[in-house]
Short mmCIF file of C-alpha atoms and ligand atoms in Angstrom, two decimals:
data_model
loop_
_atom_site.label_atom_id
_atom_site.label_comp_id
_atom_site.label_asym_id
_atom_site.label_seq_id
_atom_site.Cartn_x
_atom_site.Cartn_y
_atom_site.Cartn_z
CA MET K 98 -20.05 56.58 75.85
CA THR K 99 -17.24 54.28 76.96
CA ALA K 100 -14.68 56.08 79.14
CA LYS K 101 -11.30 56.89 77.61
CA ASN K 102 -9.61 59.41 79.89
CA LEU K 103 -10.06 59.02 83.58
CA SER K 104 -9.72 61.24 86.60
CA ILE K 105 -9.50 58.93 89.63
CA LEU K 106 -10.20 60.52 93.01
CA GLY K 107 -9.14 58.35 95.94
CA SER K 108 -6.68 56.50 93.69
CA THR K 109 -4.64 55.05 96.58
CA GLY K 110 -7.59 53.25 98.21
CA SER K 111 -9.23 49.91 97.63
CA ILE K 112 -11.56 51.07 94.81
CA GLY K 113 -8.96 53.51 93.44
CA VAL K 114 -6.32 50.80 93.02
CA GLN K 115 -8.83 48.43 91.37
CA SER K 116 -9.91 51.29 89.07
CA LEU K 117 -6.29 51.68 87.96
CA GLU K 118 -6.02 47.92 87.35
CA THR K 119 -9.12 48.25 85.16
CA ALA K 120 -7.64 51.28 83.34
CA ARG K 121 -4.42 49.35 82.73
CA LYS K 122 -6.30 46.35 81.32
CA CYS K 123 -8.73 48.39 79.19
CA GLY K 124 -6.00 50.74 77.92
CA TYR K 125 -7.68 53.91 79.26
CA SER K 126 -5.48 56.91 79.89
CA VAL K 127 -5.38 58.56 83.28
CA SER K 128 -5.50 62.35 83.28
CA ALA K 129 -5.73 63.02 87.02
CA LEU K 130 -5.13 61.22 90.31
CA SER K 131 -5.86 62.31 93.86
CA ALA K 132 -5.67 60.98 97.41
CA TYR K 133 -5.41 62.26 100.97
CA SER K 134 -1.79 61.74 102.06
CA ASN K 135 -0.42 58.45 100.73
CA VAL K 136 2.69 59.79 99.00
CA ASP K 137 4.36 56.42 98.37
CA ILE K 138 1.46 54.88 96.46
CA ILE K 139 0.50 57.97 94.47
CA GLU K 140 4.13 58.52 93.45
CA LYS K 141 4.23 54.99 91.95
CA GLN K 142 0.88 55.61 90.24
CA ILE K 143 2.14 58.89 88.74
CA ARG K 144 5.26 57.18 87.39
CA GLU K 145 3.16 54.45 85.74
CA PHE K 146 0.16 56.42 84.43
CA HIS K 147 1.67 59.89 83.75
CA PRO K 148 -1.40 61.98 84.70
CA LYS K 149 -1.41 65.69 83.79
CA VAL K 150 -2.32 66.57 87.37
CA ALA K 151 -2.23 64.93 90.80
CA ALA K 152 -3.42 66.24 94.16
CA LEU K 153 -3.10 65.33 97.81
CA ALA K 154 -5.64 66.85 100.17
CA ASP K 155 -3.04 67.01 102.94
CA GLU K 156 -0.84 70.08 102.37
CA ASN K 157 2.40 68.67 103.82
CA ALA K 158 2.08 65.41 101.93
CA ALA K 159 1.48 67.41 98.74
CA LYS K 160 4.72 69.38 99.33
CA ASP K 161 6.61 66.10 99.70
CA LEU K 162 5.00 64.67 96.56
CA LYS K 163 5.89 67.78 94.56
CA LEU K 164 9.59 67.27 95.37
CA ARG K 165 9.46 63.55 94.68
CA VAL K 166 7.92 63.86 91.20
CA ALA K 167 9.73 67.04 90.16
CA ASP K 168 11.36 65.03 87.33
CA THR K 169 7.94 64.20 85.76
CA ASP K 170 5.46 66.34 83.78
CA THR K 171 2.72 65.89 86.39
CA LYS K 172 1.53 69.09 88.06
CA VAL K 173 1.04 68.57 91.82
CA LEU K 174 -1.76 70.37 93.69
CA SER K 175 -2.91 70.35 97.29
CA GLY K 176 -5.98 70.66 99.51
CA LEU K 177 -9.65 70.26 98.66
CA SER K 178 -9.23 72.78 95.82
CA GLY K 179 -6.52 70.57 94.32
CA VAL K 180 -8.78 67.51 94.48
CA CYS K 181 -11.56 69.57 92.83
CA GLU K 182 -9.13 70.60 90.08
CA CYS K 183 -8.51 66.90 89.44
CA ALA K 184 -12.30 66.46 89.13
CA ALA K 185 -12.36 69.34 86.62
CA GLU K 186 -9.27 68.27 84.60
CA PRO K 187 -10.27 69.21 81.02
CA THR K 188 -8.72 66.14 79.35
CA ALA K 189 -10.74 63.68 81.49
CA ASP K 190 -14.14 62.53 80.20
CA THR K 191 -14.97 60.41 83.25
CA VAL K 192 -14.39 60.98 86.96
CA ILE K 193 -14.24 57.93 89.21
CA ASN K 194 -15.01 59.17 92.70
CA ALA K 195 -13.50 56.62 95.09
CA VAL K 196 -12.91 59.03 97.96
CA VAL K 197 -14.14 57.76 101.31
CA GLY K 198 -16.64 59.91 103.19
CA ILE K 199 -18.28 63.29 102.83
CA ALA K 200 -14.94 64.74 101.59
CA GLY K 201 -16.08 63.46 98.18
CA LEU K 202 -19.05 65.82 97.94
CA ARG K 203 -17.41 68.98 96.53
CA PRO K 204 -15.33 67.05 93.97
CA THR K 205 -18.53 65.31 92.77
CA LEU K 206 -20.31 68.65 92.43
CA THR K 207 -17.29 70.06 90.55
CA ALA K 208 -17.29 67.09 88.16
CA ILE K 209 -21.02 67.58 87.52
CA ASP K 210 -20.50 71.29 86.86
CA CYS K 211 -17.84 70.40 84.31
CA GLY K 212 -20.20 67.95 82.57
CA LYS K 213 -18.07 64.85 83.27
CA LYS K 214 -19.52 61.36 83.32
CA ILE K 215 -19.29 60.15 86.92
CA ALA K 216 -18.57 56.61 88.11
CA LEU K 217 -19.55 56.94 91.76
CA ALA K 218 -18.22 54.68 94.51
CA ASN K 219 -18.35 57.47 97.12
CA LYS K 220 -21.81 56.64 98.47
CA GLU K 221 -21.59 59.18 101.34
CA THR K 222 -21.95 61.96 98.74
CA LEU K 223 -25.38 60.69 97.69
CA VAL K 224 -26.44 59.92 101.23
CA ALA K 225 -25.67 63.39 102.55
CA GLY K 226 -26.43 65.42 99.43
CA GLY K 227 -28.63 63.23 97.22
CA GLN K 228 -31.18 65.91 96.43
CA LEU K 229 -28.49 68.45 95.49
CA VAL K 230 -26.27 65.99 93.61
CA THR K 231 -28.97 64.26 91.55
CA GLY K 232 -30.82 67.56 90.98
CA THR K 233 -27.67 69.27 89.66
CA ALA K 234 -26.74 66.23 87.58
CA ARG K 235 -30.20 66.25 85.96
CA GLU K 236 -29.93 69.98 85.19
CA LYS K 237 -26.51 69.50 83.58
CA GLY K 238 -27.46 66.27 81.78
CA VAL K 239 -24.69 64.37 83.57
CA ASP K 240 -24.83 60.58 84.04
CA ILE K 241 -24.01 59.15 87.46
CA LEU K 242 -23.13 55.48 87.05
CA PRO K 243 -23.02 53.33 90.18
CA VAL K 244 -19.84 51.52 91.20
CA ASP K 245 -21.26 50.10 94.42
CA SER K 246 -21.89 46.43 93.57
CA GLU K 247 -25.54 46.37 94.73
CA HIS K 248 -26.40 49.51 92.78
CA SER K 249 -24.57 48.29 89.71
CA ALA K 250 -26.70 45.11 90.01
CA ILE K 251 -29.96 47.08 90.39
CA PHE K 252 -28.97 49.32 87.46
CA GLN K 253 -28.40 46.20 85.34
CA CYS K 254 -31.69 44.58 86.47
CA LEU K 255 -33.55 47.76 85.48
CA GLN K 256 -32.14 47.83 81.93
CA GLY K 257 -34.97 47.54 79.45
CA ALA K 258 -37.72 48.38 81.96
CA PRO K 259 -39.68 51.29 80.42
CA SER K 260 -40.11 53.22 83.70
CA ASN K 261 -40.37 52.70 87.42
CA ARG K 262 -44.15 52.29 87.09
CA ALA K 263 -44.12 48.49 87.12
CA LEU K 264 -41.33 48.25 89.70
CA LYS K 265 -42.74 46.60 92.82
CA LYS K 266 -39.59 46.62 94.90
CA ILE K 267 -35.82 46.60 95.01
CA ILE K 268 -34.29 43.74 96.99
CA LEU K 269 -30.98 45.05 98.31
CA THR K 270 -28.80 42.12 99.34
CA ALA K 271 -26.41 42.26 102.31
CA SER K 272 -23.68 39.82 103.30
CA GLY K 273 -24.57 40.38 106.96
CA GLY K 274 -20.92 41.15 107.74
CA PRO K 275 -18.69 39.46 110.33
CA PHE K 276 -21.28 39.63 113.13
CA PHE K 277 -24.21 37.94 111.40
CA GLY K 278 -26.23 35.89 113.91
CA LYS K 279 -24.80 37.66 116.99
CA THR K 280 -26.94 39.26 119.71
CA ARG K 281 -26.40 42.80 121.02
CA ASP K 282 -25.00 41.29 124.19
CA GLU K 283 -22.38 39.39 122.22
CA LEU K 284 -21.41 42.58 120.37
CA LYS K 285 -20.73 44.67 123.48
CA ASN K 286 -17.04 43.91 123.66
CA VAL K 287 -16.05 43.12 120.08
CA THR K 288 -12.72 44.62 119.00
CA VAL K 289 -11.68 46.64 115.97
CA ALA K 290 -9.83 43.57 114.65
CA ASP K 291 -13.05 41.50 114.92
CA ALA K 292 -15.01 44.17 113.03
CA LEU K 293 -12.40 44.34 110.28
CA LYS K 294 -12.75 40.64 109.40
CA HIS K 295 -15.24 40.83 106.53
CA PRO K 296 -16.31 37.38 105.25
CA ASN K 297 -16.45 38.16 101.49
CA TRP K 298 -14.93 41.51 100.54
CA SER K 299 -11.55 43.19 101.08
CA MET K 300 -12.23 46.93 101.39
CA GLY K 301 -11.09 50.12 103.11
CA GLN K 302 -11.42 50.22 106.91
CA LYS K 303 -14.33 52.67 107.14
CA ILE K 304 -16.66 50.68 104.88
CA THR K 305 -15.57 47.40 106.51
CA VAL K 306 -16.70 48.71 109.90
CA ASP K 307 -19.88 50.05 108.23
CA SER K 308 -20.52 46.50 107.01
CA ALA K 309 -20.07 45.13 110.53
CA THR K 310 -22.66 47.59 111.96
CA MET K 311 -24.79 47.20 108.78
CA MET K 312 -24.74 50.99 108.51
CA ASN K 313 -23.38 50.24 105.05
CA LYS K 314 -26.73 48.71 104.08
CA GLY K 315 -28.57 51.72 105.48
CA LEU K 316 -26.31 54.05 103.48
CA GLU K 317 -26.94 51.90 100.41
CA LEU K 318 -30.70 52.12 100.93
CA ILE K 319 -30.43 55.93 100.77
CA GLU K 320 -28.05 55.68 97.81
CA ALA K 321 -30.66 53.57 95.96
CA VAL K 322 -33.44 56.07 96.71
CA TRP K 323 -31.47 58.79 94.89
CA LEU K 324 -29.97 56.73 92.08
CA PHE K 325 -33.21 55.04 91.07
CA SER K 326 -35.84 57.61 92.21
CA VAL K 327 -37.69 55.08 94.38
CA ALA K 328 -39.45 55.56 97.70
CA PRO K 329 -37.63 54.05 100.72
CA SER K 330 -40.69 51.87 101.36
CA LYS K 331 -40.02 50.08 98.06
CA ILE K 332 -36.56 48.94 99.16
CA GLU K 333 -36.25 45.71 101.12
CA ILE K 334 -33.01 44.49 102.67
CA LEU K 335 -32.27 40.76 102.46
CA VAL K 336 -29.25 39.01 103.97
CA HIS K 337 -27.51 36.78 101.44
CA ARG K 338 -24.35 35.42 103.04
CA GLU K 339 -22.52 34.32 99.88
CA SER K 340 -22.49 37.74 98.12
CA ILE K 341 -23.13 36.07 94.74
CA ILE K 342 -26.46 37.75 94.01
CA HIS K 343 -25.58 41.44 94.17
CA SER K 344 -29.22 42.63 94.34
CA MET K 345 -32.57 42.05 92.65
CA VAL K 346 -35.64 43.89 91.43
CA GLU K 347 -39.20 42.61 91.55
CA TYR K 348 -41.82 43.82 89.07
CA ASP K 349 -45.62 44.04 89.43
CA ASP K 350 -46.06 40.72 87.59
CA ASN K 351 -43.94 39.09 90.36
CA ALA K 352 -41.00 38.50 88.03
CA VAL K 353 -37.74 38.85 90.00
CA ILE K 354 -34.54 39.74 88.13
CA ALA K 355 -31.19 39.19 89.85
CA GLN K 356 -27.61 40.00 88.88
CA LEU K 357 -24.99 37.43 89.88
CA GLY K 358 -21.22 37.37 89.83
CA LEU K 359 -18.17 36.68 91.98
CA PRO K 360 -17.69 39.23 94.77
CA ASP K 361 -15.08 41.29 92.92
CA MET K 362 -15.39 45.08 92.64
CA LYS K 363 -13.56 45.10 89.31
CA ILE K 364 -16.80 43.85 87.68
CA PRO K 365 -18.97 46.87 88.65
CA ILE K 366 -16.03 49.29 88.19
CA GLN K 367 -15.54 48.06 84.63
CA TYR K 368 -19.26 48.16 83.84
CA ALA K 369 -19.50 51.78 85.00
CA LEU K 370 -16.68 52.60 82.57
CA THR K 371 -17.82 50.58 79.55
CA TYR K 372 -21.62 51.08 79.87
CA PRO K 373 -23.60 50.51 77.70
CA GLU K 374 -20.99 48.16 76.20
CA ARG K 375 -19.63 45.04 77.87
CA ILE K 376 -16.10 43.75 77.41
CA GLU K 377 -14.11 40.77 78.66
CA SER K 378 -13.39 40.93 82.38
CA LEU K 379 -10.22 40.77 84.44
CA THR K 380 -12.03 38.65 86.97
CA GLY K 381 -12.80 34.95 87.28
CA GLU K 382 -15.97 33.32 85.95
CA LEU K 383 -18.82 32.40 88.24
CA ASP K 384 -19.11 28.59 88.33
CA LEU K 385 -22.65 27.98 89.53
CA ALA K 386 -22.18 24.18 89.66
CA LYS K 387 -19.49 24.70 92.34
CA LEU K 388 -21.86 26.66 94.56
CA THR K 389 -23.81 24.22 96.64
CA THR K 390 -26.24 26.70 98.17
CA LEU K 391 -27.37 30.30 98.11
CA THR K 392 -28.92 31.35 101.43
CA PHE K 393 -31.30 34.19 102.32
CA TYR K 394 -32.37 35.60 105.71
CA LYS K 395 -34.42 38.50 106.98
CA PRO K 396 -32.05 41.01 108.62
CA ASP K 397 -31.95 41.34 112.41
CA HIS K 398 -33.17 44.92 112.87
CA ASP K 399 -32.95 44.84 116.68
CA THR K 400 -29.25 44.02 116.73
CA PHE K 401 -28.26 46.07 113.69
CA ARG K 402 -30.21 49.29 114.33
CA CYS K 403 -28.31 51.39 111.78
CA MET K 404 -30.43 50.10 108.88
CA ASP K 405 -33.58 51.56 110.46
CA VAL K 406 -31.78 54.77 111.46
CA CYS K 407 -31.01 55.35 107.77
CA ARG K 408 -34.51 54.38 106.64
CA ASP K 409 -35.93 56.82 109.17
CA ALA K 410 -33.50 59.56 108.06
CA ILE K 411 -34.35 59.32 104.34
CA THR K 412 -38.08 59.07 105.08
CA ARG K 413 -37.85 62.33 107.04
CA GLY K 414 -35.69 63.83 104.27
CA GLY K 415 -33.85 67.18 104.28
CA LEU K 416 -30.65 67.08 106.32
CA TYR K 417 -31.54 63.98 108.38
CA PRO K 418 -29.49 61.70 106.09
CA ALA K 419 -26.54 64.16 106.19
CA PHE K 420 -26.63 64.09 110.00
CA ALA K 421 -26.86 60.29 110.04
CA ASN K 422 -23.95 60.01 107.61
CA SER K 423 -21.61 62.42 109.38
CA ALA K 424 -22.48 61.11 112.83
CA ASN K 425 -21.63 57.64 111.61
CA GLU K 426 -18.37 58.80 109.97
CA GLN K 427 -17.27 60.33 113.26
CA ALA K 428 -18.41 57.40 115.43
CA ASN K 429 -16.89 54.85 113.04
CA LEU K 430 -13.55 56.73 113.25
CA MET K 431 -13.71 56.92 117.06
CA PHE K 432 -14.41 53.18 117.26
CA ARG K 433 -11.39 52.45 115.03
CA ARG K 434 -9.26 54.67 117.32
CA GLY K 435 -10.43 52.68 120.34
CA GLU K 436 -12.31 55.65 121.83
CA ILE K 437 -15.81 54.12 121.89
CA GLY K 438 -17.33 50.64 121.82
CA PHE K 439 -18.85 48.92 118.80
CA LEU K 440 -22.48 49.38 119.87
CA ASP K 441 -21.84 53.08 120.57
CA ILE K 442 -21.52 53.67 116.80
CA GLY K 443 -25.20 52.97 116.14
CA GLU K 444 -26.43 54.57 119.35
CA LEU K 445 -24.56 57.84 118.74
CA THR K 446 -25.57 57.89 115.07
CA GLU K 447 -29.24 57.47 115.97
CA ARG K 448 -29.18 60.12 118.67
CA VAL K 449 -27.42 62.71 116.50
CA MET K 450 -29.53 61.96 113.39
CA ASN K 451 -32.60 62.85 115.49
CA GLU K 452 -31.15 66.31 116.14
CA ALA K 453 -31.01 67.40 112.49
CA PRO K 454 -32.80 70.69 111.78
CA LYS K 455 -36.01 70.35 109.77
CA VAL K 456 -35.45 71.79 106.28
CA GLN K 457 -36.94 71.03 102.86
CA SER K 458 -33.88 71.74 100.71
CA TYR K 459 -30.22 72.54 101.27
CA THR K 460 -27.02 73.82 99.67
CA ALA K 461 -23.51 72.36 99.75
CA ASP K 462 -22.66 74.85 102.53
CA ASP K 463 -25.61 73.53 104.58
CA ILE K 464 -24.19 70.02 104.23
CA ASP K 465 -20.76 71.24 105.42
CA ASP K 466 -22.45 72.86 108.44
CA ALA K 467 -24.43 69.68 109.11
CA ASP K 468 -21.19 67.69 108.93
CA ARG K 469 -19.45 69.91 111.48
CA CYS K 470 -22.45 69.96 113.79
CA ALA K 471 -23.07 66.18 113.69
CA ARG K 472 -19.40 65.42 114.42
CA GLU K 473 -19.31 67.84 117.36
CA LEU K 474 -22.45 66.27 118.81
CA VAL K 475 -20.99 62.77 118.53
CA ILE K 476 -17.82 63.89 120.33
CA LYS K 477 -19.88 65.62 123.04
CA TYR K 478 -22.20 62.65 123.66
CA ALA K 479 -19.33 60.16 123.54
CA LYS K 480 -17.53 62.10 126.33
CA LYS K 481 -20.61 61.85 128.54
CA ARG K 482 -20.64 58.06 128.33
P1 NDP Q 1231 -10.18 53.47 101.16
O1 NDP Q 1231 -10.10 53.92 102.55
O2 NDP Q 1231 -9.48 52.22 100.76
O3 NDP Q 1231 -9.67 54.65 100.18
C1 NDP Q 1231 -10.12 55.96 100.33
C2 NDP Q 1231 -9.43 56.88 99.34
O4 NDP Q 1231 -9.88 58.22 99.58
C3 NDP Q 1231 -7.91 56.91 99.50
O5 NDP Q 1231 -7.33 57.16 98.25
C4 NDP Q 1231 -7.69 58.12 100.43
O6 NDP Q 1231 -6.39 58.68 100.32
C5 NDP Q 1231 -8.75 59.07 99.87
N1 NDP Q 1231 -9.18 60.06 100.85
C6 NDP Q 1231 -9.47 59.88 102.16
N2 NDP Q 1231 -9.84 61.03 102.75
C7 NDP Q 1231 -9.75 61.99 101.80
C8 NDP Q 1231 -9.96 63.39 101.80
N3 NDP Q 1231 -10.34 64.05 102.90
N4 NDP Q 1231 -9.77 64.07 100.64
C9 NDP Q 1231 -9.37 63.43 99.51
N5 NDP Q 1231 -9.15 62.09 99.45
C10 NDP Q 1231 -9.33 61.38 100.58
O7 NDP Q 1231 -11.74 53.38 100.79
P2 NDP Q 1231 -12.47 52.40 99.78
O8 NDP Q 1231 -11.75 52.37 98.47
O9 NDP Q 1231 -12.80 51.14 100.45
O10 NDP Q 1231 -13.87 53.17 99.59
C11 NDP Q 1231 -13.99 54.35 98.82
C12 NDP Q 1231 -15.47 54.64 98.62
O11 NDP Q 1231 -16.04 53.59 97.85
C13 NDP Q 1231 -16.27 54.71 99.93
O12 NDP Q 1231 -17.28 55.66 99.80
C14 NDP Q 1231 -16.89 53.32 100.03
O13 NDP Q 1231 -18.09 53.32 100.74
C15 NDP Q 1231 -17.14 53.00 98.55
N6 NDP Q 1231 -17.19 51.58 98.24
C16 NDP Q 1231 -16.10 50.79 98.47
C17 NDP Q 1231 -16.12 49.44 98.19
C18 NDP Q 1231 -14.90 48.59 98.36
O14 NDP Q 1231 -14.92 47.42 97.97
N7 NDP Q 1231 -13.82 49.08 98.90
C19 NDP Q 1231 -17.34 48.79 97.68
C20 NDP Q 1231 -18.42 49.72 97.45
C21 NDP Q 1231 -18.33 51.06 97.72
P3 NDP Q 1231 -5.17 58.15 101.29
O15 NDP Q 1231 -4.88 56.73 100.86
O16 NDP Q 1231 -4.05 59.07 101.00
O17 NDP Q 1231 -5.69 58.22 102.71
MG1 MG Q 1232 -22.08 47.75 98.38
#
């Protein structure tokens, strides 16, 4: 079913703003908007899209917003419960979760409980809680459509395949980020500004740093395991510098199917909203004759350890991925604040991932506990350095 009424969580961020551009172009109405604390942007969005409800997770910012939009019909809520109410807004048929980080987990679970279609950009939710999220979605008959460009590509390459039986492997492409080709020695003293210079994509700061460490590709490997029910051993990472092929699948008969397009997130956002239909795009056309080359490289696993940390975490299962995710969220934040070095992100993430308790299954509360514990460990180990 094509989306008609949207609830957009994380509306002030990179994916949130592009989701609203898509809504504007496709003529979808917006029933709910939420963010963390960006009052200026969400106020403008409320005045343009007239949602029934809006929420800011930060209580003080929500108080300010309430005063600013008192002349509108939008109800303003606050805190995590407010964001979850946006996910549950009865007039919305589709929830776009574009929150950054594990903060997106409860709103995703709320949206599933309410039977909404979910367009998921918030990969951390699947990384930390994949078993819970996909299990609950299956029980409720809820579709989770990928917004992440690689997963949108894989989803498209799998259309028409009868089952995963003949799927030999998924080839997850990676741009390689700003530090492609560098040695660990050369990465010792890189700055936050260096890490924020992504060659192909303009994104929020957390994911841009994740791309520089290649943790992003590790998170995406775990995301693919849950979205497509494949074993981690069937997912291969391939560096493709141009970000034109967004990922590929290879079948048992050695046929390889790829999805290509310009690196523009509005393409996968729109597809998640119009699936199974396709409509004209806001974005430019891919002119293959103008591309002189498409290049491919094996990733450098010694320099960019985070990919293997994530592969190890999902192979061990249980709460290992949740520990890896939250340790990385904390270390990524501390790097951006100038508190630790670039290489410390991967080292701390690996060390803390290894300390996850061994469990078979978990609840949302267990993930919250894992989140707290992993962050505390990162802070403790970072102090000792
Ligand atoms: P941004 O940092 O640009 O935006 C994050 C959004 O989440 C903002 O609206 C922010 O609000 C909100 N937010 C932050 N913390 C909380 C919280 N605790 N509770 C509620 N809302 C919160 O991130 P991106 O748009 O880049 O990324 C969003 C997600 O999409 C991430 O999971 C990322 O991995 C994924 N993704 C992003 C891509 C991209 O191109 N940007 C590509 C593929 C996936 P505020 O502005 O008020 O802080
Ligand atoms: Mg991606």
